[in-house]
mmCIF file of C-alpha atoms in Angstrom:
data_model
loop_
_atom_site.group_PDB
_atom_site.id
_atom_site.type_symbol
_atom_site.label_atom_id
_atom_site.label_comp_id
_atom_site.label_asym_id
_atom_site.label_seq_id
_atom_site.Cartn_x
_atom_site.Cartn_y
_atom_site.Cartn_z
ATOM 1 C CA MET A 1 14.012 -4.004 41.807
ATOM 2 C CA ARG A 2 11.588 -3.495 38.960
ATOM 3 C CA LEU A 3 12.255 -1.254 35.992
ATOM 4 C CA ASP A 4 9.612 1.365 35.301
ATOM 5 C CA LYS A 5 8.686 -0.083 31.928
ATOM 6 C CA LYS A 6 5.812 2.335 31.413
ATOM 7 C CA LYS A 7 8.108 5.340 31.907
ATOM 8 C CA ILE A 8 10.837 4.015 29.597
ATOM 9 C CA LEU A 9 8.334 3.083 26.878
ATOM 10 C CA GLY A 10 6.696 6.496 27.207
ATOM 11 C CA GLU A 11 10.050 8.187 26.667
ATOM 12 C CA ALA A 12 10.713 5.901 23.705
ATOM 13 C CA LYS A 13 7.356 6.705 22.139
ATOM 14 C CA GLY A 14 8.173 10.417 22.333
ATOM 15 C CA TYR A 15 11.760 9.998 21.185
ATOM 16 C CA PHE A 16 11.016 7.751 18.218
ATOM 17 C CA ALA A 17 7.746 9.435 17.172
ATOM 18 C CA THR A 18 9.456 11.571 14.521
ATOM 19 C CA LYS A 19 11.700 8.815 13.220
ATOM 20 C CA GLY A 20 10.775 6.873 10.097
ATOM 21 C CA TYR A 21 11.326 3.590 11.885
ATOM 22 C CA SER A 22 9.248 4.326 15.006
ATOM 23 C CA ASP A 23 7.211 1.093 15.028
ATOM 24 C CA GLN A 24 10.274 -1.126 14.830
ATOM 25 C CA SER A 25 12.119 1.009 17.386
ATOM 26 C CA TYR A 26 9.240 0.881 19.842
ATOM 27 C CA GLY A 27 9.027 -2.909 19.518
ATOM 28 C CA LEU A 28 12.770 -3.155 20.007
ATOM 29 C CA THR A 29 12.526 -0.883 23.046
ATOM 30 C CA GLU A 30 9.883 -3.100 24.593
ATOM 31 C CA GLU A 31 11.978 -6.226 24.048
ATOM 32 C CA CYS A 32 15.116 -4.516 25.395
ATOM 33 C CA VAL A 33 13.334 -3.328 28.545
ATOM 34 C CA ASP A 34 12.160 -6.904 29.154
ATOM 35 C CA LEU A 35 15.722 -8.138 28.624
ATOM 36 C CA GLY A 36 16.998 -5.371 30.902
ATOM 37 C CA GLN A 37 14.654 -6.621 33.624
ATOM 38 C CA LYS A 38 15.949 -10.174 33.147
ATOM 39 C CA TRP A 39 19.517 -8.868 33.421
ATOM 40 C CA LEU A 40 18.613 -6.979 36.579
ATOM 41 C CA ASP A 41 16.953 -10.096 38.010
ATOM 42 C CA THR A 42 20.206 -12.044 37.561
ATOM 43 C CA HIS A 43 21.721 -9.752 40.216
ATOM 44 C CA LYS A 44 19.057 -10.335 42.894
ATOM 45 C CA LYS A 45 21.294 -12.455 45.120
ATOM 46 C CA ASN A 46 24.216 -10.026 45.095
ATOM 47 C CA PHE A 47 22.453 -6.703 44.662
ATOM 48 C CA GLY A 48 24.720 -4.950 47.142
ATOM 49 C CA GLU A 49 27.727 -5.726 44.953
ATOM 50 C CA PHE A 50 25.764 -4.829 41.842
ATOM 51 C CA VAL A 51 24.940 -1.277 42.952
ATOM 52 C CA GLN A 52 28.597 -0.691 43.787
ATOM 53 C CA LYS A 53 29.612 -1.273 40.160
ATOM 54 C CA ASP A 54 30.782 1.578 37.980
ATOM 55 C CA LYS A 55 28.099 2.867 35.590
ATOM 56 C CA SER A 56 30.290 2.130 32.562
ATOM 57 C CA GLN A 57 30.758 -1.447 33.770
ATOM 58 C CA MET A 58 26.981 -1.820 34.145
ATOM 59 C CA ARG A 59 26.511 -0.352 30.659
ATOM 60 C CA GLY A 60 28.932 -2.862 29.144
ATOM 61 C CA GLU A 61 27.340 -5.834 30.881
ATOM 62 C CA LEU A 62 23.813 -4.753 29.974
ATOM 63 C CA LYS A 63 24.759 -4.037 26.357
ATOM 64 C CA GLN A 64 26.359 -7.462 25.992
ATOM 65 C CA PHE A 65 23.371 -9.153 27.665
ATOM 66 C CA ILE A 66 20.870 -7.439 25.362
ATOM 67 C CA LYS A 67 22.844 -7.773 22.120
ATOM 68 C CA GLU A 68 23.281 -11.519 22.698
ATOM 69 C CA ARG A 69 19.568 -12.079 23.299
ATOM 70 C CA VAL A 70 17.592 -9.575 21.226
ATOM 71 C CA ASN A 71 15.633 -10.964 18.286
ATOM 72 C CA TYR A 72 16.892 -8.746 15.461
ATOM 73 C CA ASP A 73 14.721 -10.440 12.857
ATOM 74 C CA ALA A 74 11.532 -9.500 14.708
ATOM 75 C CA HIS A 75 12.356 -5.809 14.231
ATOM 76 C CA ASN A 76 13.638 -5.990 10.676
ATOM 77 C CA THR A 77 12.342 -3.677 8.028
ATOM 78 C CA THR A 78 12.361 -4.463 4.334
ATOM 79 C CA PHE A 79 12.894 -0.981 2.950
ATOM 80 C CA ILE A 80 16.280 -0.284 4.604
ATOM 81 C CA PRO A 81 19.452 -2.156 3.588
ATOM 82 C CA THR A 82 20.565 -4.633 6.257
ATOM 83 C CA PHE A 83 23.884 -2.957 7.096
ATOM 84 C CA ILE A 84 22.133 0.380 7.660
ATOM 85 C CA TRP A 85 19.381 -1.284 9.691
ATOM 86 C CA MET A 86 21.962 -2.959 11.933
ATOM 87 C CA TRP A 87 23.590 0.437 12.541
ATOM 88 C CA ILE A 88 20.180 1.916 13.409
ATOM 89 C CA LEU A 89 19.450 -0.983 15.780
ATOM 90 C CA SER A 90 22.787 -0.453 17.487
ATOM 91 C CA THR A 91 22.001 3.234 17.967
ATOM 92 C CA VAL A 92 18.520 2.467 19.287
ATOM 93 C CA ILE A 93 19.876 -0.166 21.691
ATOM 94 C CA SER A 94 22.452 2.306 23.025
ATOM 95 C CA TRP A 95 19.685 4.851 23.674
ATOM 96 C CA ILE A 96 17.554 2.217 25.408
ATOM 97 C CA ILE A 97 20.461 1.082 27.576
ATOM 98 C CA THR A 98 21.000 4.675 28.683
ATOM 99 C CA LYS A 99 17.325 4.955 29.679
ATOM 100 C CA ILE A 100 17.386 1.611 31.528
ATOM 101 C CA LEU A 101 20.499 2.636 33.478
ATOM 102 C CA GLU A 102 18.989 6.036 34.287
ATOM 103 C CA ASN A 103 15.919 4.227 35.614
ATOM 104 C CA ILE A 104 18.077 1.917 37.748
ATOM 105 C CA MET A 105 20.145 4.814 39.127
ATOM 106 C CA ASP A 106 17.018 6.852 39.904
ATOM 107 C CA LYS A 107 15.536 3.921 41.819
ATOM 108 C CA ILE A 108 18.752 3.286 43.719
ATOM 109 C CA ASP A 109 19.038 6.971 44.639
ATOM 110 C CA SER A 110 15.372 7.315 45.622
ATOM 111 C CA ASP A 111 15.391 4.200 47.813
ATOM 112 C CA ASP A 112 18.226 5.558 49.971
ATOM 113 C CA ASN A 113 20.328 2.402 49.728
ATOM 114 C CA LYS A 114 17.383 0.136 50.570
ATOM 115 C CA TYR A 115 19.021 -2.538 48.454
ATOM 116 C CA LEU A 116 22.403 -2.521 50.198
#
């Protein structure tokens, strides 16, 4: 299964357009979508089991996967104190994870259990 990166990034562009940190957020979104695809690819062999997981369990696994691998320094900004920036990044990552999971659920629902 492939994530609809164009759709997720389009939603991110609209969502972060009014924020003062839109460039960093968009870059973070792009990296997180790529990481989300890598996470999804790790479940290729047992996709039937994967789609049976609870959404909150998927959210936890995806959040851990992304937070362990994202390059925080690449999205750093110099005009916001680090502790505030880390809180913003956490909020942005949570939003992105929601969009990635929505995309996965939409694909699973639209494919009528093609993956089972």
